[in-house]
Amino acid sequence: MRQERGFTLIELLVVMVMALIMMG
């Protein structure tokens, strides 16, 4: 069951973590 609309929760978490690391 893939949802092709927007981000999944896991992808959103990954993006948020990446942003936090880059802002460091």
Coordinates of C-alpha atoms in Angstrom, one line a residue:
M1 CA 0.0 0.0 0.0
R2 CA 2.0 3.0 -1.3
Q3 CA 0.7 6.5 -1.0
E4 CA 2.1 8.6 -3.9
R5 CA 0.7 11.8 -2.4
G6 CA 3.1 13.8 -0.3
F7 CA 5.5 12.3 2.3
T8 CA 5.1 9.3 4.5
L9 CA 5.7 9.7 8.2
I10 CA 9.1 7.9 7.9
E11 CA 10.2 10.2 5.1
L12 CA 9.1 13.2 7.1
L13 CA 11.1 12.1 10.1
V14 CA 14.2 11.5 8.0
V15 CA 13.9 15.0 6.5
M16 CA 13.5 16.6 9.9
V17 CA 16.5 14.7 11.3
M18 CA 18.6 15.7 8.3
A19 CA 17.6 19.4 8.8
L20 CA 18.6 19.2 12.5
I21 CA 22.0 17.7 11.7
M22 CA 22.7 20.3 9.0
M23 CA 21.6 23.2 11.4
G24 CA 23.9 21.6 14.0

